Short mmCIF file of C-alpha atoms in Angstrom, two decimals:
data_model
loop_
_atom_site.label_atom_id
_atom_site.label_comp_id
_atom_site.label_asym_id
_atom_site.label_seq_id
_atom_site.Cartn_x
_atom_site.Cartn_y
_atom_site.Cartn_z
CA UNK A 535 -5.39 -45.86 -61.96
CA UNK A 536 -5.47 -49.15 -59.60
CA UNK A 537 -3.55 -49.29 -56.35
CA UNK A 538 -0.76 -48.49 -57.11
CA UNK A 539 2.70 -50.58 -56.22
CA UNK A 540 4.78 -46.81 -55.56
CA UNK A 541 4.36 -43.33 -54.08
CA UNK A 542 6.29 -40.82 -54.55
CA UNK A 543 6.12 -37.73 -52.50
CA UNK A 544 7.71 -34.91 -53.96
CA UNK A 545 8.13 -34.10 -58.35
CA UNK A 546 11.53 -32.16 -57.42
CA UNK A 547 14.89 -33.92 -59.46
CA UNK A 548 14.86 -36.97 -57.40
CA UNK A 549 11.18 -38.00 -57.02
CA UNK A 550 10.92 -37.04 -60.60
CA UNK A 551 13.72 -39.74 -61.61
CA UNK A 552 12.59 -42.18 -59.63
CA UNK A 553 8.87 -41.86 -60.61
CA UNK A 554 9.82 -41.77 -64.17
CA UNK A 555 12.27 -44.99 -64.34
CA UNK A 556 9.35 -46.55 -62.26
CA UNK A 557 6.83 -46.22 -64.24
CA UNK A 558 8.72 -46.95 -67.30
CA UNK A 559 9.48 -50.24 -66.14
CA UNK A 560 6.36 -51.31 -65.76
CA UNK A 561 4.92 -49.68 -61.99
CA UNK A 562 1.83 -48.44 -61.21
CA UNK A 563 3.06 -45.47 -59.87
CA UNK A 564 1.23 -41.99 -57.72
CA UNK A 565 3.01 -38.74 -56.98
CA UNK A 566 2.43 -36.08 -55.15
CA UNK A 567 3.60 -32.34 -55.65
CA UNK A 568 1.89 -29.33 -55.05
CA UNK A 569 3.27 -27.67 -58.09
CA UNK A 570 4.13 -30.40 -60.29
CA UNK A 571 4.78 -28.48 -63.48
CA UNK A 572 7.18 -26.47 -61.67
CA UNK A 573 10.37 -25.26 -63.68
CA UNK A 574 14.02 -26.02 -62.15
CA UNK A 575 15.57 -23.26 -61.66
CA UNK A 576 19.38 -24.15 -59.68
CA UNK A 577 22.43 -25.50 -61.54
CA UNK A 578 23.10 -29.36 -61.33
CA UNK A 579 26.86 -30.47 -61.69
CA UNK A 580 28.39 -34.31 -61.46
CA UNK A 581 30.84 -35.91 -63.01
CA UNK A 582 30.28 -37.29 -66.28
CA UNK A 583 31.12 -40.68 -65.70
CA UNK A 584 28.47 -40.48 -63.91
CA UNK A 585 26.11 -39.49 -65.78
CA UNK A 586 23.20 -42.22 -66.29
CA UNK A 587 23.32 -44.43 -69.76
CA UNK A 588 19.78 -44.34 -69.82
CA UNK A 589 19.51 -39.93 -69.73
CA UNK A 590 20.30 -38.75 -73.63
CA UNK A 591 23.40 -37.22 -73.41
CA UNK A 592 21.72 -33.22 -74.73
CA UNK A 593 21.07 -33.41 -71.02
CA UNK A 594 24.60 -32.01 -71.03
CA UNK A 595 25.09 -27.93 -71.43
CA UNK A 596 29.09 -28.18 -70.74
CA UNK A 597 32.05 -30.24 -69.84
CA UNK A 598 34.77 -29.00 -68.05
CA UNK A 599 38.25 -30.12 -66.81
CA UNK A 600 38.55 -28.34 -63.64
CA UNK A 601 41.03 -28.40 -61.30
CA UNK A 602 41.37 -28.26 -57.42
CA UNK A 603 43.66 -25.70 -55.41
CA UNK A 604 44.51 -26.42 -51.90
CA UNK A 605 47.60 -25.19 -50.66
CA UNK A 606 48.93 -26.79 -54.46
CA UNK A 607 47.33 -27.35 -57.54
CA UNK A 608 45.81 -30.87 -58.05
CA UNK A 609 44.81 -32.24 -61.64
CA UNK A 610 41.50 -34.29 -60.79
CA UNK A 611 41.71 -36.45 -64.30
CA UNK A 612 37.86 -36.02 -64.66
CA UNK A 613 35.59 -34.43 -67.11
CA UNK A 614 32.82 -32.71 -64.83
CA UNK A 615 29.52 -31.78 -66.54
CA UNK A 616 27.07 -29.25 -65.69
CA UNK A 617 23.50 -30.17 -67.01
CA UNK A 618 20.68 -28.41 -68.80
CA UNK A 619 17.78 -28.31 -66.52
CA UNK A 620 14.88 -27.97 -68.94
CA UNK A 621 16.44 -30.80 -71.05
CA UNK A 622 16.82 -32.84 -67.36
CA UNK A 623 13.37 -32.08 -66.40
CA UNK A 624 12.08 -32.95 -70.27
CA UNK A 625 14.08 -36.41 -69.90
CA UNK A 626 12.02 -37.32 -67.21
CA UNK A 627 8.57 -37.96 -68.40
CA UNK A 628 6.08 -38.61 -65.97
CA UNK A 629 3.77 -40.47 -69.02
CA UNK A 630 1.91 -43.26 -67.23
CA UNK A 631 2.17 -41.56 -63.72
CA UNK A 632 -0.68 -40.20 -61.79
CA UNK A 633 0.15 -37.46 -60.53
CA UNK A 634 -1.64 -35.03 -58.13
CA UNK A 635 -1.00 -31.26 -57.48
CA UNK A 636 -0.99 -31.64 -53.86
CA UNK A 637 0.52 -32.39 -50.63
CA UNK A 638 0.48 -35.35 -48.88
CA UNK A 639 1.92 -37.06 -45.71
CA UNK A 640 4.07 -40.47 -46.16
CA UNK A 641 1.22 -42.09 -44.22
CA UNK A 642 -1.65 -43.61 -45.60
CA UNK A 643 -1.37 -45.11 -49.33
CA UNK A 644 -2.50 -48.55 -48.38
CA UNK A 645 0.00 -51.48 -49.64
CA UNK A 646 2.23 -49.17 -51.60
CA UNK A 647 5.90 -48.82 -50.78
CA UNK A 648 6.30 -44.83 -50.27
CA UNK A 649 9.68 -43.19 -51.50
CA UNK A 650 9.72 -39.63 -49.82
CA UNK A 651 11.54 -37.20 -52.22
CA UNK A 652 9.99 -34.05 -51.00
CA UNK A 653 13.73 -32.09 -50.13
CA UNK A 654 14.42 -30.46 -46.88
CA UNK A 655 11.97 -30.36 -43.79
CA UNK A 656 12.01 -26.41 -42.82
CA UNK A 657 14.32 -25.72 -39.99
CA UNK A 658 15.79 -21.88 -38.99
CA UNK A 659 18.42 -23.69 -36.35
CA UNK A 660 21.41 -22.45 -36.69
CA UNK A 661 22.59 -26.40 -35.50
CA UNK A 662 22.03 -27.36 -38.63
CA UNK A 663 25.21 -27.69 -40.92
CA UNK A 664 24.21 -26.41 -44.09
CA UNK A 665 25.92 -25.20 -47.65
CA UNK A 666 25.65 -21.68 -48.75
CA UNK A 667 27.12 -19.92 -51.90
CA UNK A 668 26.22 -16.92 -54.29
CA UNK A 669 27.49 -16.68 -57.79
CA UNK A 670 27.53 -15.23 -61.23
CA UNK A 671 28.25 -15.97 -64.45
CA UNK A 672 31.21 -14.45 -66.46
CA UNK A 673 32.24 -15.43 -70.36
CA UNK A 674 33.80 -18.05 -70.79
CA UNK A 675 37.50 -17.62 -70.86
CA UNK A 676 36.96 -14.58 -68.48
CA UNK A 677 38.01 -17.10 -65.49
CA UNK A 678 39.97 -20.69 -65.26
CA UNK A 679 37.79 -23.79 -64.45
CA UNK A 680 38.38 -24.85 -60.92
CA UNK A 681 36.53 -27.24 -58.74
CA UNK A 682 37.91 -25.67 -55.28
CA UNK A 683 40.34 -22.92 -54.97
CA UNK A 684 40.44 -22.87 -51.39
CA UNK A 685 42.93 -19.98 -51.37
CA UNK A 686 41.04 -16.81 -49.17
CA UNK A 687 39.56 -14.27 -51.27
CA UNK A 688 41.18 -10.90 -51.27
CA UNK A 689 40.94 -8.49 -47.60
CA UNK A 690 39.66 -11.96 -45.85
CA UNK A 691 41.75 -13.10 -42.84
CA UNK A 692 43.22 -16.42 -42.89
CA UNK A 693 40.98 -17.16 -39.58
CA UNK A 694 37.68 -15.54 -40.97
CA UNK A 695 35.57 -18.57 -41.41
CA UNK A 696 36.61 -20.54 -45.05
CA UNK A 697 34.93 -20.61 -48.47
CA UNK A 698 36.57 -21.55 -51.43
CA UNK A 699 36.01 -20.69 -55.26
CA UNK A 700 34.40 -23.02 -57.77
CA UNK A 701 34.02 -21.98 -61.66
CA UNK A 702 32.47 -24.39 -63.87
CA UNK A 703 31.80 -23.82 -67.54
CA UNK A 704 27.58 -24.26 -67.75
CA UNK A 705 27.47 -23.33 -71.63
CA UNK A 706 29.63 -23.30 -74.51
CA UNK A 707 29.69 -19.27 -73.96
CA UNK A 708 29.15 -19.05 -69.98
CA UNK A 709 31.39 -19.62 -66.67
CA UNK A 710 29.61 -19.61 -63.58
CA UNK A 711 31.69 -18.32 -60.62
CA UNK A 712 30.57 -19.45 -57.24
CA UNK A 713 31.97 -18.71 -53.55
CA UNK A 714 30.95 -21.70 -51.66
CA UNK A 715 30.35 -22.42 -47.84
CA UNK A 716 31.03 -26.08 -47.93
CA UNK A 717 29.58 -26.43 -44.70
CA UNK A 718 29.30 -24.62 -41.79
CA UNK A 719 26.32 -24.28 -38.14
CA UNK A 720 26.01 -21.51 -39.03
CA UNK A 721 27.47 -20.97 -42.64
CA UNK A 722 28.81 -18.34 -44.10
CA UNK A 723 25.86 -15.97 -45.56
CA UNK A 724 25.19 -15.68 -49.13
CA UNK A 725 25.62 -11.93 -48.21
CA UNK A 726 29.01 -12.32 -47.70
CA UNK A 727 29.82 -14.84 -49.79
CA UNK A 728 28.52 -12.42 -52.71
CA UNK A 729 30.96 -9.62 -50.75
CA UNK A 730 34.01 -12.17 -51.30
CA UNK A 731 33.70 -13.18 -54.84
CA UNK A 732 32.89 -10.00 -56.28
CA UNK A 733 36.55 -9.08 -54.40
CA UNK A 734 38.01 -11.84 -55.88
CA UNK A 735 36.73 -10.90 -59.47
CA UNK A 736 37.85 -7.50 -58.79
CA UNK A 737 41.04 -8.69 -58.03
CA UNK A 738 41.46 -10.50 -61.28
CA UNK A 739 39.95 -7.54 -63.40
CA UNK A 740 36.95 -9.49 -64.57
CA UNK A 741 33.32 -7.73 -64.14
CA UNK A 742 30.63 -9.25 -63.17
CA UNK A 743 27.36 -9.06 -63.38
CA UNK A 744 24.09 -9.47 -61.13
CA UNK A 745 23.88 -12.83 -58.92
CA UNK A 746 22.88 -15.59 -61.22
CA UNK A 747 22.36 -18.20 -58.13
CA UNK A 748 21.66 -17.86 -54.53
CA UNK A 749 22.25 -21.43 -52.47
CA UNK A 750 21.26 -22.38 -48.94
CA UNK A 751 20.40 -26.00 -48.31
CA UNK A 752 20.53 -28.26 -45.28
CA UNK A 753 23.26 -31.04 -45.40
CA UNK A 754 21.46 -33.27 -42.65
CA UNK A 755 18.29 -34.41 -42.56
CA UNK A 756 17.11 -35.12 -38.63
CA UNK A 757 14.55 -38.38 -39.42
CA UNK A 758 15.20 -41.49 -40.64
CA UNK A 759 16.39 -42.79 -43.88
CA UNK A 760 13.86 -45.80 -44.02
CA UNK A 761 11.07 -47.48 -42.07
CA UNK A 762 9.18 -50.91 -43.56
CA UNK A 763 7.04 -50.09 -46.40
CA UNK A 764 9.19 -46.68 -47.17
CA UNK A 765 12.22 -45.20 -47.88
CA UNK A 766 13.87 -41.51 -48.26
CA UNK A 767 15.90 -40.40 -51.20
CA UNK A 768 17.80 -36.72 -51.73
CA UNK A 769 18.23 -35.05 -48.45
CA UNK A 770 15.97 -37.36 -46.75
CA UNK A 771 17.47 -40.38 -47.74
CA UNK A 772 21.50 -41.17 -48.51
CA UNK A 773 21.70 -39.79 -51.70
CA UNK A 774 22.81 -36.40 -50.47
CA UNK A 775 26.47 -36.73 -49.98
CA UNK A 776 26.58 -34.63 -46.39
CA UNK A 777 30.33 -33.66 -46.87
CA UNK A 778 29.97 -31.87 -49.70
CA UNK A 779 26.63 -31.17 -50.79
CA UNK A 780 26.62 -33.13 -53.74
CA UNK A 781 22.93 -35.14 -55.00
CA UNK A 782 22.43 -35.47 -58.01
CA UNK A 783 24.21 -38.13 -59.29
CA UNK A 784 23.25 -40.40 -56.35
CA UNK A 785 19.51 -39.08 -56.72
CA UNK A 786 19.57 -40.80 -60.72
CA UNK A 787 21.36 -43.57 -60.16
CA UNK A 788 19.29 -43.98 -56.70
CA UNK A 789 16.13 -43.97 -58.85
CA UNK A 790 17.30 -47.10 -61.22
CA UNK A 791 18.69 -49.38 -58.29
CA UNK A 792 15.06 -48.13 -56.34
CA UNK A 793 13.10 -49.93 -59.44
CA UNK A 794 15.33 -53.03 -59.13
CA UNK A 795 15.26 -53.29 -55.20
CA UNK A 796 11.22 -52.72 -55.55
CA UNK A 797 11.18 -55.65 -58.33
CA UNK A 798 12.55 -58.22 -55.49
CA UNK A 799 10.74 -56.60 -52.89
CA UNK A 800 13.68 -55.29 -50.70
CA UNK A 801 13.96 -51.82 -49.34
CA UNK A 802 15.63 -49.50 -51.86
CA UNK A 803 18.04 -47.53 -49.03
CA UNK A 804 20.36 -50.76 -48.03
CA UNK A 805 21.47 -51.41 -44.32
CA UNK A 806 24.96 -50.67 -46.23
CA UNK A 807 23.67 -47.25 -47.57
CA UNK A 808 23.19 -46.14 -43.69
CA UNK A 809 26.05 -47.27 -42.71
CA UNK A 810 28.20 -45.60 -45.07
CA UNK A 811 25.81 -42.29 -44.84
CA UNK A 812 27.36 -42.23 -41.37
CA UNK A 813 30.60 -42.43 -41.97
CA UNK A 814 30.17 -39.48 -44.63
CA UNK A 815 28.50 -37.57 -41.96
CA UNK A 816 31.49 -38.31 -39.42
CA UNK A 817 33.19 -36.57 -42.28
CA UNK A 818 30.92 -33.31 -42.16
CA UNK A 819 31.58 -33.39 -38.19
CA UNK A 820 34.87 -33.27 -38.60
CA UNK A 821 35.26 -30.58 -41.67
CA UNK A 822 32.71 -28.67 -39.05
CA UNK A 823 34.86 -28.65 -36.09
CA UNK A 824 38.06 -27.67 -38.37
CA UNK A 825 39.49 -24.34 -38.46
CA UNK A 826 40.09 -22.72 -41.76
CA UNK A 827 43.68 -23.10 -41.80
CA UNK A 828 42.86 -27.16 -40.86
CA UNK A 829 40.43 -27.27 -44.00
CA UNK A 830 42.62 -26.02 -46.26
CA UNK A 831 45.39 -28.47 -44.66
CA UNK A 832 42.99 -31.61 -44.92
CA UNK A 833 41.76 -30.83 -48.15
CA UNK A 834 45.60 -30.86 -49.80
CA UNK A 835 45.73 -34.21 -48.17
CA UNK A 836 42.30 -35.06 -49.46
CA UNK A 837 43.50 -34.14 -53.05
CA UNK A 838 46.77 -35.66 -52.77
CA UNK A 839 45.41 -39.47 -51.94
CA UNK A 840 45.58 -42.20 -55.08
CA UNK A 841 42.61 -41.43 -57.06
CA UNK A 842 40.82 -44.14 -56.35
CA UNK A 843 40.11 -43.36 -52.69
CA UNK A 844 38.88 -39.67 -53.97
CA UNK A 845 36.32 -40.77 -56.15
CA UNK A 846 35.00 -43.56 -53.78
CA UNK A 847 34.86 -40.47 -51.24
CA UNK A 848 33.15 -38.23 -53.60
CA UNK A 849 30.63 -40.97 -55.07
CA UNK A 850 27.09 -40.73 -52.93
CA UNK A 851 26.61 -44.23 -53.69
CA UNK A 852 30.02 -46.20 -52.78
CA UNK A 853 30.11 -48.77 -49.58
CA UNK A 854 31.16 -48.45 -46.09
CA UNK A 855 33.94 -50.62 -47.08
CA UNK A 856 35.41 -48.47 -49.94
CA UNK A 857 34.22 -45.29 -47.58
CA UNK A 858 35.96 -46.59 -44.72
CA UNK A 859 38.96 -47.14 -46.60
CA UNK A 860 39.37 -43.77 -48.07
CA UNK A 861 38.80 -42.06 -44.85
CA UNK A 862 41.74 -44.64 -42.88
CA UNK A 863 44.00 -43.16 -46.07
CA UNK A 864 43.04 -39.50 -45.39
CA UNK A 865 43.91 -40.40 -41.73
CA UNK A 866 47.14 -41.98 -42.40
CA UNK A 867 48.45 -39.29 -44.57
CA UNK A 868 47.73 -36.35 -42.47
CA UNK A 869 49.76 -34.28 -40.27
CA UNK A 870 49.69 -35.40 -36.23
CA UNK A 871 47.36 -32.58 -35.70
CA UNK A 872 44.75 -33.16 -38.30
CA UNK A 873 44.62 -36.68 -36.89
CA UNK A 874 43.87 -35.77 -33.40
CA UNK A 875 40.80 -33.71 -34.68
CA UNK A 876 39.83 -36.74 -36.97
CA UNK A 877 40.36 -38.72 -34.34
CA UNK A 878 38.05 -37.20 -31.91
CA UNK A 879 35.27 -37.09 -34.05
CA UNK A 880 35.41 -40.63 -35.26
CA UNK A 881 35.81 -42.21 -31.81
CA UNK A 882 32.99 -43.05 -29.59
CA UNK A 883 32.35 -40.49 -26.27
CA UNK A 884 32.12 -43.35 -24.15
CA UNK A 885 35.42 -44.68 -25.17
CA UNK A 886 36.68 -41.27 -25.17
CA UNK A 887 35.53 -40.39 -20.94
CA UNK A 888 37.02 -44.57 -20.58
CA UNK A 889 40.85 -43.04 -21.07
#
């Protein structure tokens, strides 16, 4: 191969879209992964309206119509799809691509514009906000589909830090049952996450099985998003939604509107991106400094706003505008005390130590 016009650093779900669409479109495109061949191995979930017209749609193991629980029962009106990794990864051809089974730093590849895809930097501080969960899976019509079911699991006090219960259908035959940390510094272990779901299973006279999934992932990467000549996507970029965890529907979309930005010679992750990245990490600060009973109070407000101002919130790739808007709705709709805590975490310090 020439020079080539992209590098991507990192062969995981979202250097592997965005090398692929690249390339197809015409690129001259190098990656880098040490172990490019690698199999995926975790569960992928979005909503399938999201789902890219350009991925065949066998990409898709399972649809479900889950539900959320609060404090009440909320009907989300969405179809949310798990996908089949192997028939992900096998979507995403890398034909065309040079690829090398190695590392390699973001410096140093001449006049090509860099996308850095290689996941989460290693970091054992316990600052870090991060998303744990353990799960199993259970046959289908064992367990109802639910999104959240924020509701404690059974012998956990109402105080004991929160987790709440997602259970998604991931085959025509298969459930997977999940007790999620949605965020916490420090989160709830995957120990006793595993401890609380096998309670609430128990509780509900449905066996289980050994752990299917083990998750612990940072929600906050500490470097920049983009510099000139490169630009992050996944954790290190915007496409990582930091309130809830959520990446891969912002990493496939991401790696389209990266080939069209890269056509016109602009910088993939917008000014606007940033910008509204923030605001969904003002979001995380807040669910962070939240006490349980507060989380499961905000999220029945959350649940209970017009549609339209939920999916903006949930979609990694929607504007500070539409962010901004949702959030002011959240804020206007929730009890005085849930707005002093939003409040303070939205408001400057300065202007804070001014009153």
């Amino acid at each position: 191969m020439s020079a080539p016009d992209l590098v991507v650093l990192g062969l995981g779900p979202a250097g592997r879209a965005v090398a692929h669409r690249a390339a197809a479109a015409g690129l001259r495109v190098r990656a880098f992964d040490p172990a490019p061949d690698a199999r995926w191995r975790r569960t992928f979930g979005l909503w399938a309206d999201e789902l890219p017209a350009w991925l065949p749609a066998d990409v898709v193991a399972a649809v479900s119509s889950p539900q959320v629980i609060a404090r009440t029962r909320h009907a989300l009106g969405r179809e949310y799809a798990m996908l089949d990794v192997d028939a992900l990864q096998g979507a995403l051809p890398l034909d065309g691509v040079d690829v090398r089974a190695e590392r390699a730093g973001r410096d140093g590849h001449g006049a090509a514009f860099v996308i850095d895809a290689r996941g989460p930097a290693p970091s054992t501080s316990a600052d870090v906000p991060r998303q744990t969960a353990a799960g199993v899976l259970v046959p289908t019509g064992a367990h109802e589909e639910l999104w959240m079911d924020w509701r404690p699991a059974p012998g956990v006090p109402d105080d004991a830090p929160a987790s709440f219960l997602y259970a998604v259908r991931v085959s025509p035959d298969a459930v997977l049952v999940e007790e999620t940390c949605l965020a916490g510094a420090p989160a709830v272990t995957v120990g006793e996450l595993e401890e609380r779901l096998r309670a609430r299973l128990a509780a509900r006279g449905v066996a289980a099985g050994a752990l299917h999934e083990r998750v612990d992932f940072p929600l906050l990467h500490a470097g920049p998003r983009r510099g000139r000549g490169w630009c992050g996507t996944g954790v290190r970029g915007t496409t990582l939604h930091p309130a809830t965890g959520y990446s891969v529907a912002g990493s496939l979309a991401f790696a389209e509107d990266a080939v069209t930005a890269l056509g016109t010679g602009r910088n993939p992750v917008t000014a606007d991106a940033i910008a509204a990245h923030r605001l969904r990490t003002a979001a995380l600060r807040a669910l962070l400094g939240m006490s349980p009973a507060e989380q499961r109070g905000f999220f029945e407000v959350f649940f209970g706003l017009p549609d339209r101002h939920v999916r903006t919130f949930l979609a990694p790739g929607s504007g500070t505008t539409a962010n901004a808007a949702a959030m002011a709705a959240a804020f206007a709709a929730a009890p005085w005390g849930l707005r002093r805590r939003l409040a303070r975490v939205v408001t400057p310090p300065a202007s804070r130590r001014r009153r």
